[in-house]
Tab-separated table of C-alpha atoms in Angstrom:
chain	number	residue	atom	x	y	z
A	1	UNK	CA	8.357	-30.183	2.235
A	2	UNK	CA	6.533	-27.115	3.545
A	3	UNK	CA	6.140	-28.628	7.077
A	4	UNK	CA	9.793	-28.897	7.340
A	5	UNK	CA	10.204	-25.313	6.171
A	6	UNK	CA	7.648	-24.077	8.737
A	7	UNK	CA	9.351	-26.028	11.534
A	8	UNK	CA	12.646	-24.354	10.583
A	9	UNK	CA	11.436	-21.066	10.128
A	10	UNK	CA	8.887	-20.459	12.943
A	11	UNK	CA	8.240	-19.211	15.684
A	12	UNK	CA	9.958	-16.077	14.385
A	13	UNK	CA	10.375	-12.602	16.001
A	14	UNK	CA	9.848	-9.476	13.952
A	15	UNK	CA	10.883	-6.001	15.377
A	16	UNK	CA	8.496	-3.340	14.232
A	17	UNK	CA	9.608	0.336	13.562
A	18	UNK	CA	8.564	1.398	17.185
A	19	UNK	CA	10.755	-1.227	18.744
A	20	UNK	CA	7.860	-3.666	19.516
A	21	UNK	CA	8.686	-7.300	18.918
A	22	UNK	CA	5.985	-9.594	17.661
A	23	UNK	CA	6.160	-13.385	17.125
A	24	UNK	CA	5.141	-14.732	13.880
A	25	UNK	CA	4.042	-18.321	13.626
A	26	UNK	CA	1.555	-20.583	11.759
A	27	UNK	CA	-2.089	-20.477	13.116
A	28	UNK	CA	-2.766	-23.472	15.304
A	29	UNK	CA	-6.142	-25.291	16.018
A	30	UNK	CA	-6.263	-23.858	19.566
A	31	UNK	CA	-6.137	-20.203	18.323
A	32	UNK	CA	-9.887	-19.997	17.617
A	33	UNK	CA	-10.745	-17.611	20.448
A	34	UNK	CA	-7.810	-15.353	19.936
A	35	UNK	CA	-8.233	-15.172	16.191
A	36	UNK	CA	-12.003	-14.331	16.719
A	37	UNK	CA	-11.067	-11.711	19.223
A	38	UNK	CA	-8.500	-10.232	16.740
A	39	UNK	CA	-10.979	-9.942	14.005
A	40	UNK	CA	-13.560	-8.442	16.070
A	41	UNK	CA	-11.135	-5.719	17.028
A	42	UNK	CA	-10.724	-4.802	13.417
A	43	UNK	CA	-13.104	-1.764	12.582
A	44	UNK	CA	-16.304	-2.783	11.106
A	45	UNK	CA	-15.921	-0.459	8.167
A	46	UNK	CA	-12.649	-2.442	7.252
A	47	UNK	CA	-14.232	-5.894	7.842
A	48	UNK	CA	-16.673	-5.013	5.087
A	49	UNK	CA	-13.908	-5.600	2.551
A	50	UNK	CA	-13.152	-9.055	3.727
A	51	UNK	CA	-14.346	-12.208	1.856
A	52	UNK	CA	-15.953	-13.742	4.843
A	53	UNK	CA	-17.705	-12.460	7.891
A	54	UNK	CA	-14.816	-12.917	10.241
A	55	UNK	CA	-16.859	-12.248	13.353
A	56	UNK	CA	-18.844	-15.375	12.807
A	57	UNK	CA	-17.711	-18.032	15.118
A	58	UNK	CA	-18.597	-20.841	12.544
A	59	UNK	CA	-16.259	-19.186	10.010
A	60	UNK	CA	-13.347	-18.999	12.331
A	61	UNK	CA	-14.121	-22.532	13.582
A	62	UNK	CA	-14.006	-23.963	10.100
A	63	UNK	CA	-10.623	-22.190	9.452
A	64	UNK	CA	-8.872	-23.746	12.437
A	65	UNK	CA	-10.554	-27.153	12.218
A	66	UNK	CA	-9.687	-27.389	8.434
A	67	UNK	CA	-5.933	-26.273	8.710
A	68	UNK	CA	-4.037	-27.563	5.777
A	69	UNK	CA	-0.761	-25.570	5.353
A	70	UNK	CA	-0.284	-26.902	1.816
A	71	UNK	CA	-3.480	-25.095	0.590
A	72	UNK	CA	-3.679	-22.140	2.970
A	73	UNK	CA	-0.851	-21.127	5.233
A	74	UNK	CA	-2.151	-18.699	7.867
A	75	UNK	CA	0.539	-16.842	9.719
A	76	UNK	CA	-0.478	-14.868	12.874
A	77	UNK	CA	1.623	-12.313	14.693
A	78	UNK	CA	1.362	-12.250	18.552
A	79	UNK	CA	2.214	-9.526	21.012
A	80	UNK	CA	1.483	-9.580	24.660
A	81	UNK	CA	-0.344	-13.045	24.422
A	82	UNK	CA	-2.824	-11.875	21.756
A	83	UNK	CA	-3.019	-12.087	17.999
A	84	UNK	CA	-2.314	-8.708	16.399
A	85	UNK	CA	-2.240	-9.636	12.744
A	86	UNK	CA	-3.163	-12.343	10.203
A	87	UNK	CA	-1.623	-13.137	6.814
A	88	UNK	CA	-2.384	-15.960	4.541
A	89	UNK	CA	-0.792	-17.670	1.588
A	90	UNK	CA	-3.258	-19.583	-0.550
A	91	UNK	CA	-2.059	-22.201	-3.029
A	92	UNK	CA	-3.422	-24.578	-5.545
A	93	UNK	CA	-1.179	-27.623	-5.900
A	94	UNK	CA	-2.698	-28.590	-9.400
A	95	UNK	CA	-4.161	-26.851	-12.410
A	96	UNK	CA	-3.364	-23.926	-14.373
A	97	UNK	CA	-2.668	-21.614	-11.318
A	98	UNK	CA	-0.442	-24.140	-9.432
A	99	UNK	CA	2.604	-21.744	-9.889
A	100	UNK	CA	0.697	-18.793	-8.331
A	101	UNK	CA	-0.007	-17.967	-4.648
A	102	UNK	CA	-2.622	-15.414	-3.270
A	103	UNK	CA	-1.827	-13.378	-0.192
A	104	UNK	CA	-3.890	-11.494	2.149
A	105	UNK	CA	-3.006	-9.428	5.358
A	106	UNK	CA	-5.154	-7.854	8.115
A	107	UNK	CA	-3.459	-6.076	11.075
A	108	UNK	CA	-4.891	-4.733	14.407
A	109	UNK	CA	-5.409	-1.041	14.340
A	110	UNK	CA	-2.972	-0.542	17.182
A	111	UNK	CA	-0.217	-2.239	15.026
A	112	UNK	CA	-0.558	-0.254	11.873
A	113	UNK	CA	2.033	2.114	10.496
A	114	UNK	CA	4.787	0.241	12.266
A	115	UNK	CA	5.908	-2.106	9.548
A	116	UNK	CA	3.620	-5.080	10.778
A	117	UNK	CA	1.899	-5.580	7.326
A	118	UNK	CA	5.118	-5.090	5.332
A	119	UNK	CA	6.896	-7.636	7.608
A	120	UNK	CA	4.053	-10.194	7.065
A	121	UNK	CA	4.100	-9.638	3.356
A	122	UNK	CA	7.939	-10.162	3.324
A	123	UNK	CA	7.434	-13.347	5.108
A	124	UNK	CA	4.862	-14.763	2.837
A	125	UNK	CA	7.201	-13.719	-0.190
A	126	UNK	CA	9.995	-15.754	1.243
A	127	UNK	CA	7.801	-18.771	2.078
A	128	UNK	CA	6.283	-18.528	-1.399
A	129	UNK	CA	9.662	-18.462	-2.919
A	130	UNK	CA	11.006	-21.371	-0.929
A	131	UNK	CA	7.807	-23.345	-1.809
A	132	UNK	CA	8.597	-22.899	-5.441
A	133	UNK	CA	5.881	-20.555	-6.446
A	134	UNK	CA	6.546	-18.095	-9.419
A	135	UNK	CA	3.933	-15.400	-8.907
A	136	UNK	CA	1.810	-13.929	-5.936
A	137	UNK	CA	-1.466	-12.271	-6.331
A	138	UNK	CA	-3.150	-9.858	-4.119
A	139	UNK	CA	-6.958	-8.869	-4.431
A	140	UNK	CA	-8.471	-5.628	-3.336
A	141	UNK	CA	-11.705	-3.622	-3.563
A	142	UNK	CA	-10.918	-0.179	-4.997
A	143	UNK	CA	-11.578	1.478	-1.621
A	144	UNK	CA	-8.629	-0.304	-0.018
A	145	UNK	CA	-6.186	2.318	-0.962
A	146	UNK	CA	-3.861	2.151	2.120
A	147	UNK	CA	-3.412	-1.645	1.711
A	148	UNK	CA	-2.789	-1.328	-2.096
A	149	UNK	CA	-0.056	1.258	-1.340
A	150	UNK	CA	1.657	-1.061	1.103
A	151	UNK	CA	1.768	-3.890	-1.444
A	152	UNK	CA	3.071	-1.402	-4.255
A	153	UNK	CA	5.937	-0.264	-1.964
A	154	UNK	CA	6.860	-4.046	-1.653
A	155	UNK	CA	6.998	-4.578	-5.477
A	156	UNK	CA	3.375	-5.602	-6.372
A	157	UNK	CA	1.860	-4.047	-9.282
A	158	UNK	CA	-1.611	-3.701	-10.564
A	159	UNK	CA	-2.393	-5.953	-13.609
A	160	UNK	CA	-6.404	-5.789	-13.585
A	161	UNK	CA	-9.246	-3.591	-12.489
A	162	UNK	CA	-12.652	-4.980	-13.093
A	163	UNK	CA	-15.420	-2.246	-12.755
A	164	UNK	CA	-18.168	-2.995	-10.112
A	165	UNK	CA	-17.018	-6.704	-9.989
A	166	UNK	CA	-17.161	-7.456	-6.300
A	167	UNK	CA	-19.526	-6.739	-3.373
A	168	UNK	CA	-18.624	-5.973	0.155
A	169	UNK	CA	-20.332	-7.599	3.182
A	170	UNK	CA	-23.296	-5.182	3.005
A	171	UNK	CA	-23.780	-5.623	-0.791
A	172	UNK	CA	-22.184	-2.442	-2.147
A	173	UNK	CA	-20.546	-2.892	-5.636
A	174	UNK	CA	-16.767	-2.085	-5.907
A	175	UNK	CA	-14.186	-2.335	-8.589
A	176	UNK	CA	-11.963	-5.551	-8.191
A	177	UNK	CA	-8.163	-4.833	-8.280
A	178	UNK	CA	-5.692	-7.525	-8.838
A	179	UNK	CA	-2.075	-6.943	-8.125
A	180	UNK	CA	0.855	-9.263	-8.808
A	181	UNK	CA	4.343	-9.825	-7.348
A	182	UNK	CA	6.952	-11.864	-9.710
A	183	UNK	CA	8.931	-14.254	-7.564
A	184	UNK	CA	10.682	-15.481	-10.620
A	185	UNK	CA	11.540	-13.257	-13.599
A	186	UNK	CA	9.308	-14.108	-16.586
A	187	UNK	CA	12.271	-15.301	-18.718
A	188	UNK	CA	13.113	-17.933	-15.985
A	189	UNK	CA	9.479	-18.873	-15.459
A	190	UNK	CA	8.975	-19.611	-19.174
A	191	UNK	CA	12.299	-21.377	-19.761
A	192	UNK	CA	11.365	-23.753	-16.823
A	193	UNK	CA	8.346	-25.124	-18.740
């Protein structure tokens, strides 16, 4: 079902606030070099907050070789032939969290404050809704104030703060923040069970 949805939906243009149009589409196996170049252009102090060392060729290689859109749907935004943003929807098809997706977004510094992250989050919300998910989670380190503000503007709300629970890429401890977006009102979610 997801494959059919993706074929109908993408590639898809998004017009940013400054009039720039980017093309959003699922990550493909031949995007390895472009994705690596994108992540290397993200400032080092911001990459510290990402779960993986995205400048490591082996990490990016494992992502593109192991593409499985049913588990992780990576969307990229392209402008001028280069990747300028990456957004992912992570899903578990079984178990106690099978109704919850997890989202992440990273944008190139040149494409910030133009609505890029918001546009990609909205894309992920729609795909998640069409996929039958009921909730979305977004995870942050407490220092990621700007990204948390963007998610809050789009309807995510903070549900947990675990003190000094996670470490950045250089080992510094940070509070772990979890935010949630309700795709289905709680009454509907519980009545469907």
